[in-house]
Coordinates of C-alpha atoms in Angstrom, one line a residue:
X1 CA 6.7 8.1 -0.1
X2 CA 10.3 8.6 0.9
X3 CA 11.2 4.8 1.4
X4 CA 9.3 4.0 -2.2
X5 CA 11.4 7.1 -3.6
X6 CA 14.7 5.4 -2.8
X7 CA 13.2 2.3 -3.7
X8 CA 12.0 3.4 -7.2
X9 CA 15.1 5.5 -7.6
X10 CA 17.0 2.4 -7.3
X11 CA 15.1 0.3 -9.8
X12 CA 14.9 2.8 -12.6
X13 CA 18.4 5.2 -11.5
X14 CA 18.5 5.9 -15.6
X15 CA 14.8 7.3 -15.4
X16 CA 14.2 8.6 -12.2
X17 CA 16.7 11.1 -9.9
X18 CA 16.5 11.7 -6.2
X19 CA 15.4 15.3 -7.3
X20 CA 12.6 14.2 -9.7
X21 CA 11.5 12.3 -7.0
X22 CA 11.8 14.6 -4.3
X23 CA 9.9 17.1 -6.2
X24 CA 7.4 14.4 -7.2
X25 CA 6.8 13.7 -3.1
X26 CA 6.4 17.7 -2.8
X27 CA 3.8 17.8 -5.7
X28 CA 1.9 14.7 -4.1
X29 CA 1.5 16.4 -0.5
X30 CA 1.0 19.7 -2.2
X31 CA -2.1 18.1 -3.9
X32 CA -3.3 16.4 -0.8
X33 CA -3.4 19.3 1.3
X34 CA -5.7 21.0 -1.8
X35 CA -9.3 21.2 -0.4
X36 CA -10.8 22.3 -3.5
X37 CA -9.7 18.7 -5.4
X38 CA -11.9 17.4 -3.2
X39 CA -9.8 13.9 -3.1
X40 CA -11.2 12.4 0.0
X41 CA -10.0 9.7 2.4
X42 CA -12.6 7.2 1.5
X43 CA -12.0 7.7 -2.6
X44 CA -7.9 7.6 -1.6
X45 CA -8.2 4.6 0.6
X46 CA -10.9 2.3 -0.9
X47 CA -10.6 -0.7 -3.5
X48 CA -8.5 -2.8 -0.6
X49 CA -8.1 -5.9 -2.1
X50 CA -6.7 -4.3 -5.3
X51 CA -4.6 -1.5 -3.1
X52 CA -3.4 -4.2 -0.9
X53 CA -2.6 -6.3 -3.5
X54 CA 1.1 -7.3 -4.9
X55 CA 1.0 -5.6 -8.0
X56 CA -0.2 -2.5 -6.9
X57 CA 1.7 0.5 -4.7
X58 CA 2.8 -1.0 -1.6
X59 CA 3.4 -4.7 -1.6
X60 CA 5.0 -4.1 -5.2
X61 CA 7.0 -1.3 -3.6
X62 CA 8.3 -3.5 -0.7
X63 CA 9.0 -6.6 -2.9
X64 CA 11.1 -3.8 -4.7
X65 CA 12.3 -2.6 -1.4
X66 CA 13.8 -6.1 -0.8
X67 CA 15.2 -6.9 -4.0
X68 CA 17.2 -3.7 -3.5
X69 CA 17.9 -4.3 0.3
X70 CA 16.0 -0.9 1.4
X71 CA 14.6 -0.6 4.6
X72 CA 10.4 -0.9 4.0
X73 CA 9.1 -0.7 7.6
X74 CA 7.1 3.0 7.0
X75 CA 5.5 1.0 3.7
X76 CA 4.6 -1.7 6.0
X77 CA 3.2 0.4 8.2
X78 CA 0.7 1.9 5.8
X79 CA 0.0 -1.4 4.7
X80 CA -1.0 -2.4 8.3
X81 CA -3.5 0.9 8.5
X82 CA -5.0 -0.2 5.0
X83 CA -5.9 -3.4 6.8
X84 CA -7.9 -1.0 9.3
X85 CA -9.8 1.0 6.7
X86 CA -13.3 1.2 6.8
X87 CA -13.9 4.7 5.6
X88 CA -17.4 5.6 4.6
X89 CA -18.7 8.0 1.2
X90 CA -20.7 10.9 2.2
X91 CA -23.8 9.0 2.3
X92 CA -22.5 6.8 5.1
X93 CA -21.6 3.8 2.8
X94 CA -18.6 1.7 2.7
X95 CA -17.3 1.0 -0.8
X96 CA -19.2 -2.2 -2.0
X97 CA -16.1 -4.4 -2.4
X98 CA -14.5 -3.5 0.8
X99 CA -17.5 -4.8 3.0
X100 CA -16.6 -8.5 2.1
X101 CA -13.0 -7.3 2.5
X102 CA -13.5 -5.9 6.4
X103 CA -15.9 -9.0 7.0
X104 CA -13.1 -11.7 5.9
X105 CA -10.3 -9.5 7.7
X106 CA -12.4 -9.3 11.0
X107 CA -12.7 -13.1 11.2
X108 CA -9.9 -14.6 9.3
X109 CA -6.9 -15.7 10.4
X110 CA -4.6 -13.0 9.8
X111 CA -1.5 -14.7 8.5
X112 CA -3.8 -16.4 6.1
X113 CA -5.5 -13.2 5.4
X114 CA -2.5 -11.2 4.4
X115 CA -1.3 -14.0 2.0
X116 CA -4.5 -14.3 0.3
X117 CA -5.1 -10.5 -0.1
X118 CA -1.3 -9.9 -1.2
X119 CA -1.3 -13.1 -3.4
X120 CA 2.1 -13.5 -1.3
X121 CA 3.1 -16.8 -0.6
X122 CA 4.4 -18.2 2.9
X123 CA 7.1 -20.8 1.1
X124 CA 8.6 -18.3 -0.5
X125 CA 10.6 -16.7 2.2
X126 CA 11.2 -13.2 1.4
X127 CA 7.4 -13.0 0.4
X128 CA 6.9 -15.0 4.0
X129 CA 9.0 -12.0 5.5
X130 CA 6.4 -9.3 4.4
X131 CA 3.4 -11.3 5.5
X132 CA 5.4 -11.5 9.3
X133 CA 5.9 -7.9 8.7
X134 CA 2.6 -6.6 7.7
X135 CA 0.9 -8.4 10.8

């Protein structure tokens, strides 16, 4: 969260202050601890094709980090965990679209799979760097 906050502040300095982002992170962490919200790991982590796409949270943040010459190693670590995500809901089922993701991920060439899932190209140097760092 801290790496993403730094990148967002650099990308939108007129709109997002470091203090605002620090407060936002504290609020998110507080909400994650609130059991009455019943926000399960299954719900938060599912939908892997969308969440690991270049236009979503993680890859988008890594691209912005590169743009601003910021470290994104922790964001990449979260991406790697996402590649291994296979949580089940309360009934013991995996989110239907994630079944295909898990099957392909377990049988595919990892470099090719990461490129396919993220929409990044190994022909573009900064995108290739992200693919390599996320293996």
